Coordinates of C-alpha atoms in Angstrom, one line a residue:
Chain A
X1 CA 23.9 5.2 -21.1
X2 CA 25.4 8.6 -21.4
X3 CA 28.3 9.5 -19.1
X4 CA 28.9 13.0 -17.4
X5 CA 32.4 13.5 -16.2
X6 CA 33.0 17.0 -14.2
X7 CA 36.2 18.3 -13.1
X8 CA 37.7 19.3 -11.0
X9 CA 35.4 17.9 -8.2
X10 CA 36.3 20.4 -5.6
X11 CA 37.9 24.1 -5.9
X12 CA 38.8 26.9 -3.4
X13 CA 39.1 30.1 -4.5
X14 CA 39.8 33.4 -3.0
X15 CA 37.2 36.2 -3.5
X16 CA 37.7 37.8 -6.2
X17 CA 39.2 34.8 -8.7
X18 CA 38.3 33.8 -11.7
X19 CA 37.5 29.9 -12.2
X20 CA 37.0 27.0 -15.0
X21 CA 34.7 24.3 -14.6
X22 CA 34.3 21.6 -17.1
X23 CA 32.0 18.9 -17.8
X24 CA 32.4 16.5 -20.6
X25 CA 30.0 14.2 -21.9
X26 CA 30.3 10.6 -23.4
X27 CA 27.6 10.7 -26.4
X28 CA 26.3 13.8 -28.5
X29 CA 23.9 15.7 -27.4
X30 CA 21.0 18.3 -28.2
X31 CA 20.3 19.8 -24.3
X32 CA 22.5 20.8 -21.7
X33 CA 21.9 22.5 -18.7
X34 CA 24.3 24.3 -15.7
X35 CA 23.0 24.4 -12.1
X36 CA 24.0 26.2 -9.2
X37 CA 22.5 24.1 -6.1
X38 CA 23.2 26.5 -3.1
X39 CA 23.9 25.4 0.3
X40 CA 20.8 24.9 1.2
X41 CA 20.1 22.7 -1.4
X42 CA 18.3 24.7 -4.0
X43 CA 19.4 24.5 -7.8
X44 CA 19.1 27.1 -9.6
X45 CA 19.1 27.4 -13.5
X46 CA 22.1 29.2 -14.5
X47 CA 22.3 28.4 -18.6
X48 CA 20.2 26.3 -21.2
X49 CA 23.6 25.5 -23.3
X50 CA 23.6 22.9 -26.2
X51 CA 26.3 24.5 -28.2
X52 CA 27.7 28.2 -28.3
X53 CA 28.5 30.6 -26.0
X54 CA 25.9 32.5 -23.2
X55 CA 26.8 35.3 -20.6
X56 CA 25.4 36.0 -18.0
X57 CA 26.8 38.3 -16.0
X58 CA 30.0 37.4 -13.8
X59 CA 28.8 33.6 -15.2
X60 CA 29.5 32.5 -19.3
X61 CA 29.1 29.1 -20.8
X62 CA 30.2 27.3 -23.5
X63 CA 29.6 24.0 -25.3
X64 CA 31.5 22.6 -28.1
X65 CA 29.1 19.8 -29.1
X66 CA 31.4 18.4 -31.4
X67 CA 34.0 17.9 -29.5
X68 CA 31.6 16.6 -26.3
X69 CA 32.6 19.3 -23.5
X70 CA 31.1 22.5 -21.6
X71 CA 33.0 25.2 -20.0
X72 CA 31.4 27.1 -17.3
X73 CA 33.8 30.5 -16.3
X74 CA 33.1 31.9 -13.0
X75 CA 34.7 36.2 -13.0
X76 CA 35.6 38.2 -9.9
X77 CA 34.1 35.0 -7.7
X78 CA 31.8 36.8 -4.5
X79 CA 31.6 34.5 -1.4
X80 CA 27.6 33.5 -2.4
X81 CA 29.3 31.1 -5.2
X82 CA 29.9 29.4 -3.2
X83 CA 28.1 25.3 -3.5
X84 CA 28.1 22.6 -6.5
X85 CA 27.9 23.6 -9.4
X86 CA 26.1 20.7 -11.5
X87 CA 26.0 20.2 -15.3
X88 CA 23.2 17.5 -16.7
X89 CA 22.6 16.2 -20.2
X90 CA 19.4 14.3 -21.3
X91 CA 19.1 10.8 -20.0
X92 CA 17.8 7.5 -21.5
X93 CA 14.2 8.8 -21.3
X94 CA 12.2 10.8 -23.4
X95 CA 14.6 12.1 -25.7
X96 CA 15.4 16.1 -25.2
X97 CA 12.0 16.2 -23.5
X98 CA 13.1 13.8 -20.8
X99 CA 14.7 13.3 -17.2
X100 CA 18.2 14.8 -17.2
X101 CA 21.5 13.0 -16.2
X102 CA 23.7 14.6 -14.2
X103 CA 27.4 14.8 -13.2
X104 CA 28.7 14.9 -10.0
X105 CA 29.2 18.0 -10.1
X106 CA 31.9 20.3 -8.9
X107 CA 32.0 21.8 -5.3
X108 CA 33.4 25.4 -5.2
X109 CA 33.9 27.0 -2.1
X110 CA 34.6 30.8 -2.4
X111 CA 36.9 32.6 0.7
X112 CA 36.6 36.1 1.7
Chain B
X1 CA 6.4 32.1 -11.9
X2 CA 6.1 31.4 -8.9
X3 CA 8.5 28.2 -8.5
X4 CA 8.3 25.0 -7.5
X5 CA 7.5 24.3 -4.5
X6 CA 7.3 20.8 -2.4
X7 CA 6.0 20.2 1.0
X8 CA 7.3 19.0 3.5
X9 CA 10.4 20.1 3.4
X10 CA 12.2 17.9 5.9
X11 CA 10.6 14.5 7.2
X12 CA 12.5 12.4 9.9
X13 CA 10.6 9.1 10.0
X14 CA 11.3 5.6 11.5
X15 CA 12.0 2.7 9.6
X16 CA 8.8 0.6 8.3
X17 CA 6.7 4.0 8.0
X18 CA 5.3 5.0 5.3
X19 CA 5.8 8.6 4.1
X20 CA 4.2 11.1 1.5
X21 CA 6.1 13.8 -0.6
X22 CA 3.9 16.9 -2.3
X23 CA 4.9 18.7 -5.2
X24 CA 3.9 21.8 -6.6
X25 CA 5.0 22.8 -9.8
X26 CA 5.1 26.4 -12.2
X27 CA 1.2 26.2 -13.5
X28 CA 1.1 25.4 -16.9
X29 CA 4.1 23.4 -16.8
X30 CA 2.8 19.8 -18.2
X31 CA 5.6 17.7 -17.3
X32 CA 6.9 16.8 -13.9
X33 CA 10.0 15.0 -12.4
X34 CA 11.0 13.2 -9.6
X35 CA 14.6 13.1 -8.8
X36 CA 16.3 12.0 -5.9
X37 CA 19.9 12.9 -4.5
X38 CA 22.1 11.7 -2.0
X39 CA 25.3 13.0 -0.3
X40 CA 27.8 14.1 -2.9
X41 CA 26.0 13.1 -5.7
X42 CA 24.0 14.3 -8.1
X43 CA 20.3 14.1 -8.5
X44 CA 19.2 10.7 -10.1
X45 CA 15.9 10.3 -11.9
X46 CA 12.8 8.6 -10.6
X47 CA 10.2 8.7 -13.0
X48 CA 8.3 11.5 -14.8
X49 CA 4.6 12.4 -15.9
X50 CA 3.4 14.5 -18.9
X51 CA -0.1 16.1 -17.4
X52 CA -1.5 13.2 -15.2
X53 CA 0.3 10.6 -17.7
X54 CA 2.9 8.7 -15.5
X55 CA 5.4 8.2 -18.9
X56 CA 8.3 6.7 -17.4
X57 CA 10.0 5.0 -14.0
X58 CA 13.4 4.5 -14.0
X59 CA 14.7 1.1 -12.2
X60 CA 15.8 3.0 -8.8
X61 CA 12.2 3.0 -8.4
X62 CA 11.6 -0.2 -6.4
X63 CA 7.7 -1.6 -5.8
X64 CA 7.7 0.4 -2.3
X65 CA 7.7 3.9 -4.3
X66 CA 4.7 5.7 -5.9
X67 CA 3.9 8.6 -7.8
X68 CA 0.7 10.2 -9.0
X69 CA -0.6 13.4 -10.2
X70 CA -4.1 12.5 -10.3
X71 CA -5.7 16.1 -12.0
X72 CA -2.2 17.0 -14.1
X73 CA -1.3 19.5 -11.8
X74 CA 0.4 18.8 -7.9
X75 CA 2.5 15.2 -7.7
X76 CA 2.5 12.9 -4.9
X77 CA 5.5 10.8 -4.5
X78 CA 4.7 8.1 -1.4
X79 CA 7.2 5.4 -0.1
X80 CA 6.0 2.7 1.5
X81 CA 8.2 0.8 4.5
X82 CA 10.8 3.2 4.4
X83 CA 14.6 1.2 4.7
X84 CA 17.6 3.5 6.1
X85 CA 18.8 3.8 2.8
X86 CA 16.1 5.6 1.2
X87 CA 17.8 8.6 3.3
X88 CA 17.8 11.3 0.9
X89 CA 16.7 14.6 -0.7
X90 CA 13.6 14.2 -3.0
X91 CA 13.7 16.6 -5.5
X92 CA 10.7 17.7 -7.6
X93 CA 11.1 19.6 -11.3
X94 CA 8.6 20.8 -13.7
X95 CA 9.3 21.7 -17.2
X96 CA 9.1 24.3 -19.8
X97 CA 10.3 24.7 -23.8
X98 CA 14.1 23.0 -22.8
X99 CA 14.2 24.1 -19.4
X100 CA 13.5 22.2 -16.4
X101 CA 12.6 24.2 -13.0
X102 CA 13.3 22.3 -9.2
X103 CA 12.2 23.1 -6.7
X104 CA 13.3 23.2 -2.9
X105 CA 13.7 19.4 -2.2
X106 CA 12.0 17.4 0.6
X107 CA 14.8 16.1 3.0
X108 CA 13.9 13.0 4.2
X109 CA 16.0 10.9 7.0
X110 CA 15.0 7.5 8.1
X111 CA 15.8 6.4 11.6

């Protein structure tokens, strides 16, 4: 089945950084999602990416579907980024429609 | 939208209980997952149902787990003689166009 590689696995920042978080992916595909799962355990839906660029705010997101890799840039970082940041990819099960596989995601923990 | 939502949201239980998991999802959302996640991982899919069509289980799901969604709308998710290591956070998602929706998780710790 598809692989989903994130790096780097944990990051500390100081408030205020920008950051880079990657996640590459081992087969093409046509869906591809970033989460935010907070310390309470909630994810969140930060981007629906499968190729291009999204903003959102402090948060952008890129995918270069060719080349099998999604960039997720964190600006000015505030203390509440703080948790994992998670990117998934459709799994072995119902095409697009399906369950999602994800990475392991990258912790981030944000310092005041 | 008023989320997802699943209930309980923690469950501490003894080993050889059985235990029962509810899920809520958005209304009008027709298909619904079951993930589950454990420490320092990510979430790992159970099975999924489009309305009250159960369409797929994926092998983590041994004989002692089962899910229903009997009317297409909430999703029960019971596990039968619960074993230490089905420790974990239960995590519920419903779906809409490419987007899927989770909600809150059910925490569940087996003694």
């Amino acid at each position: 089945g598809i692989q989903v590689e994130q790096s780097p696995p944990d990051l500390i920042l100081q408030e205020g950084a920008n950051s880079t978080l990657r996640c590459n992916f081992s087969d093409s595909v046509n869906n591809l999602q970033w989460f935010h799962q907070n310390p309470w355990g909630q994810l969140i839906n930060l981007f629906y990416i499968p190729s291009g660029t999204k903003q959102n705010g402090r948060l952008s997101a890129t995918t270069v579907a060719t080349e099998r890799y999604s960039l997720l840039y964190i600006s000015s970082s505030q203390t509440t980024d703080s948790g994992v940041y998670f990117c998934a990819v459709p799994g072995e099960y119902g095409g697009s429609q399906g369950n999602l596989i994800f990475g392991k995601g990258t912790k981030l923990s944000v310092k005041p | 939208d008023t989320g997802v939502s699943q209930d309980p949201r923690h469950k501490i239980t003894k080993r050889g209980q059985n235990v029962t998991f509810r899920c809520d999802p958005i209304s009008e959302h027709n298909r619904l997952y079951w993930y589950r996640q454990t420490l320092g991982q990510g979430p790992e899919f159970l099975t999924y149902f489009q309305n009250e069509a159960q369409l797929e289980k994926s092998r983590l799901l041994s004989d002692r787990f089962s899910a229903e969604r009997p009317k297409g709308s909430f999703s029960t998710l019971e596990i039968q003689r619960t074993e230490q290591g089905d420790s974990a956070m239960y995590l519920c998602a419903s779906r809409r166009a490419d987007t899927q929706y989770f909600g809150p998780g059910t925490r569940l710790t087996v003694l």
